[in-house]
Amino acid sequence: MIESVEKLTKVQPVVMKQLQTIYEKNRTGHAYIFDGAKGTGKRDVAMFFVKLLSCLNVSKNVPCETCRNCKRIDSGNYPNLFQIEPDGQSIKIDQIRDLISEMTRTGFEEGRKFYIIHHADRLNNSSANTLLKFLEEPDGEVTAILLTEAYHSILPTIQSRCQHIKFSDVPREIIMSRMQEQGISLSMSATVSLVTNDLETAISLAKDEQFAHARKTVLKLVEAVKRNIHEALFIVYDEWLPSFKERSEIELALDLLLFAYRDIVAVKADSKSVLVYPEMVSSFREIALHSTYEQLSNQMQSILQARQNLQRNMNRTLMMEQLMLNLQEGYTFV
Ligand SMILES: [Zn+2]
């Protein structure tokens, strides 16, 4: 399904304005690169752009959605639009040859022709070189839209011939509200939206039992650290070490732990930002009350230190024991 113009404008206000200005001033170029992370709406915005430039009844820089061209674009039957995806790991030279012969075929409909290359960073050298000349001097009114999540992997010769359109990351509030529309709790969406910026990944993570378990274990540990070192170490031996074995699991757990201390700082500062663990607010308030900013900063430093030690392959039990001692240091609970 293609997102509505309002939704796209909320997610990518700058890009949408840029494209609408191009239309308005009648300055459509030969080639664009849409550069942005996964989930930033590149594909939908590309379809919007094609529609805007093909629609028979554009009003206020928005396509009508009801004319013959808009409808054919929606249903994937628009003969002036050609799309290619990587065939396996790369975009092959034959795909580019097909594309060029398709674009230069006579007997086409009137009007501008478009091609969209998905994952354009996967053009290999020979396919990129074949594309190059056509990109610069297409036959007739042709516009290329290259989509990528890895702009820097695109050959500079291609980059220099395209207008670079940079997509911004989706604001956290939008990811959170979309997740809640899908029935995911506020607390889970608050956490997941910090771990990833891609809605699809976010939703699957929110439904992942292992992730829910990791989140729970981390919060248990924060509460235990608040009480005393023995309880903290008990949680480490009894739950943390058995739960997080792979390096990626430990990294995620340490990130989740870091977010907890960031929340505590936010609570202490009375910040209005949405917490990563909204349900923990009263417990975090108590911790904040008993901690100075300096202590909290040291605690966050020691979590980052643990992450570095993990990179250096430090013994994982030792790493966690040291972290617990560091987190405990300076606490004044009785
Ligand atoms: Zn239309």
JSON list of N, CA, C and O and ligand atoms in Angstrom, two decimals, residues 51 54-58 62-71, ligand 1:
[
{"chain": "A", "resi": 51, "resn": "LYS", "atom": "N", "xyz": [3.96, 9.85, -9.59]},
{"chain": "A", "resi": 51, "resn": "LYS", "atom": "CA", "xyz": [2.55, 10.25, -9.74]},
{"chain": "A", "resi": 51, "resn": "LYS", "atom": "C", "xyz": [2.41, 11.75, -9.97]},
{"chain": "A", "resi": 51, "resn": "LYS", "atom": "O", "xyz": [1.67, 12.19, -10.84]},
{"chain": "A", "resi": 54, "resn": "SER", "atom": "N", "xyz": [3.16, 12.63, -13.37]},
{"chain": "A", "resi": 54, "resn": "SER", "atom": "CA", "xyz": [2.38, 11.95, -14.42]},
{"chain": "A", "resi": 54, "resn": "SER", "atom": "C", "xyz": [0.89, 12.24, -14.33]},
{"chain": "A", "resi": 54, "resn": "SER", "atom": "O", "xyz": [0.15, 12.02, -15.29]},
{"chain": "A", "resi": 55, "resn": "CYS", "atom": "N", "xyz": [0.43, 12.69, -13.17]},
{"chain": "A", "resi": 55, "resn": "CYS", "atom": "CA", "xyz": [-1.00, 12.89, -12.93]},
{"chain": "A", "resi": 55, "resn": "CYS", "atom": "C", "xyz": [-1.58, 13.91, -13.92]},
{"chain": "A", "resi": 55, "resn": "CYS", "atom": "O", "xyz": [-0.93, 14.88, -14.30]},
{"chain": "A", "resi": 56, "resn": "LEU", "atom": "N", "xyz": [-2.83, 13.66, -14.32]},
{"chain": "A", "resi": 56, "resn": "LEU", "atom": "CA", "xyz": [-3.48, 14.53, -15.28]},
{"chain": "A", "resi": 56, "resn": "LEU", "atom": "C", "xyz": [-4.21, 15.70, -14.62]},
{"chain": "A", "resi": 56, "resn": "LEU", "atom": "O", "xyz": [-4.62, 16.64, -15.28]},
{"chain": "A", "resi": 57, "resn": "ASN", "atom": "N", "xyz": [-4.40, 15.62, -13.28]},
{"chain": "A", "resi": 57, "resn": "ASN", "atom": "CA", "xyz": [-5.15, 16.67, -12.57]},
{"chain": "A", "resi": 57, "resn": "ASN", "atom": "C", "xyz": [-4.49, 17.08, -11.26]},
{"chain": "A", "resi": 57, "resn": "ASN", "atom": "O", "xyz": [-5.12, 17.01, -10.21]},
{"chain": "A", "resi": 58, "resn": "VAL", "atom": "N", "xyz": [-3.25, 17.44, -11.31]},
{"chain": "A", "resi": 58, "resn": "VAL", "atom": "CA", "xyz": [-2.56, 17.82, -10.07]},
{"chain": "A", "resi": 58, "resn": "VAL", "atom": "C", "xyz": [-3.20, 19.08, -9.50]},
{"chain": "A", "resi": 58, "resn": "VAL", "atom": "O", "xyz": [-3.52, 20.01, -10.24]},
{"chain": "A", "resi": 62, "resn": "VAL", "atom": "N", "xyz": [-0.27, 18.21, -5.42]},
{"chain": "A", "resi": 62, "resn": "VAL", "atom": "CA", "xyz": [-0.61, 16.87, -4.95]},
{"chain": "A", "resi": 62, "resn": "VAL", "atom": "C", "xyz": [-1.34, 16.15, -6.08]},
{"chain": "A", "resi": 62, "resn": "VAL", "atom": "O", "xyz": [-2.27, 16.70, -6.67]},
{"chain": "A", "resi": 63, "resn": "PRO", "atom": "N", "xyz": [-0.91, 14.91, -6.40]},
{"chain": "A", "resi": 63, "resn": "PRO", "atom": "CA", "xyz": [-1.60, 14.17, -7.47]},
{"chain": "A", "resi": 63, "resn": "PRO", "atom": "C", "xyz": [-3.04, 13.82, -7.05]},
{"chain": "A", "resi": 63, "resn": "PRO", "atom": "O", "xyz": [-3.33, 13.69, -5.88]},
{"chain": "A", "resi": 64, "resn": "CYS", "atom": "N", "xyz": [-3.91, 13.66, -8.06]},
{"chain": "A", "resi": 64, "resn": "CYS", "atom": "CA", "xyz": [-5.34, 13.53, -7.76]},
{"chain": "A", "resi": 64, "resn": "CYS", "atom": "C", "xyz": [-5.74, 12.16, -7.23]},
{"chain": "A", "resi": 64, "resn": "CYS", "atom": "O", "xyz": [-6.75, 12.03, -6.58]},
{"chain": "A", "resi": 65, "resn": "GLU", "atom": "N", "xyz": [-4.97, 11.14, -7.52]},
{"chain": "A", "resi": 65, "resn": "GLU", "atom": "CA", "xyz": [-5.23, 9.76, -7.10]},
{"chain": "A", "resi": 65, "resn": "GLU", "atom": "C", "xyz": [-6.38, 9.09, -7.88]},
{"chain": "A", "resi": 65, "resn": "GLU", "atom": "O", "xyz": [-6.68, 7.92, -7.66]},
{"chain": "A", "resi": 66, "resn": "THR", "atom": "N", "xyz": [-7.07, 9.84, -8.72]},
{"chain": "A", "resi": 66, "resn": "THR", "atom": "CA", "xyz": [-8.23, 9.23, -9.38]},
{"chain": "A", "resi": 66, "resn": "THR", "atom": "C", "xyz": [-8.11, 9.17, -10.91]},
{"chain": "A", "resi": 66, "resn": "THR", "atom": "O", "xyz": [-8.87, 8.45, -11.55]},
{"chain": "A", "resi": 67, "resn": "CYS", "atom": "N", "xyz": [-7.17, 9.93, -11.48]},
{"chain": "A", "resi": 67, "resn": "CYS", "atom": "CA", "xyz": [-7.08, 9.91, -12.94]},
{"chain": "A", "resi": 67, "resn": "CYS", "atom": "C", "xyz": [-6.51, 8.57, -13.41]},
{"chain": "A", "resi": 67, "resn": "CYS", "atom": "O", "xyz": [-6.03, 7.76, -12.62]},
{"chain": "A", "resi": 68, "resn": "ARG", "atom": "N", "xyz": [-6.58, 8.39, -14.73]},
{"chain": "A", "resi": 68, "resn": "ARG", "atom": "CA", "xyz": [-6.11, 7.15, -15.35]},
{"chain": "A", "resi": 68, "resn": "ARG", "atom": "C", "xyz": [-4.64, 6.85, -14.98]},
{"chain": "A", "resi": 68, "resn": "ARG", "atom": "O", "xyz": [-4.32, 5.72, -14.63]},
{"chain": "A", "resi": 69, "resn": "ASN", "atom": "N", "xyz": [-3.79, 7.87, -15.02]},
{"chain": "A", "resi": 69, "resn": "ASN", "atom": "CA", "xyz": [-2.38, 7.63, -14.73]},
{"chain": "A", "resi": 69, "resn": "ASN", "atom": "C", "xyz": [-2.15, 7.28, -13.26]},
{"chain": "A", "resi": 69, "resn": "ASN", "atom": "O", "xyz": [-1.43, 6.34, -12.93]},
{"chain": "A", "resi": 70, "resn": "CYS", "atom": "N", "xyz": [-2.75, 8.05, -12.35]},
{"chain": "A", "resi": 70, "resn": "CYS", "atom": "CA", "xyz": [-2.61, 7.77, -10.92]},
{"chain": "A", "resi": 70, "resn": "CYS", "atom": "C", "xyz": [-3.03, 6.33, -10.64]},
{"chain": "A", "resi": 70, "resn": "CYS", "atom": "O", "xyz": [-2.35, 5.60, -9.92]},
{"chain": "A", "resi": 71, "resn": "LYS", "atom": "N", "xyz": [-4.17, 5.93, -11.21]},
{"chain": "A", "resi": 71, "resn": "LYS", "atom": "CA", "xyz": [-4.69, 4.58, -10.93]},
{"chain": "A", "resi": 71, "resn": "LYS", "atom": "C", "xyz": [-3.77, 3.50, -11.48]},
{"chain": "A", "resi": 71, "resn": "LYS", "atom": "O", "xyz": [-3.56, 2.47, -10.83]},
{"chain": "B", "resi": 1, "resn": "ZN", "atom": "ZN", "xyz": [-4.00, 11.84, -11.08]}
]
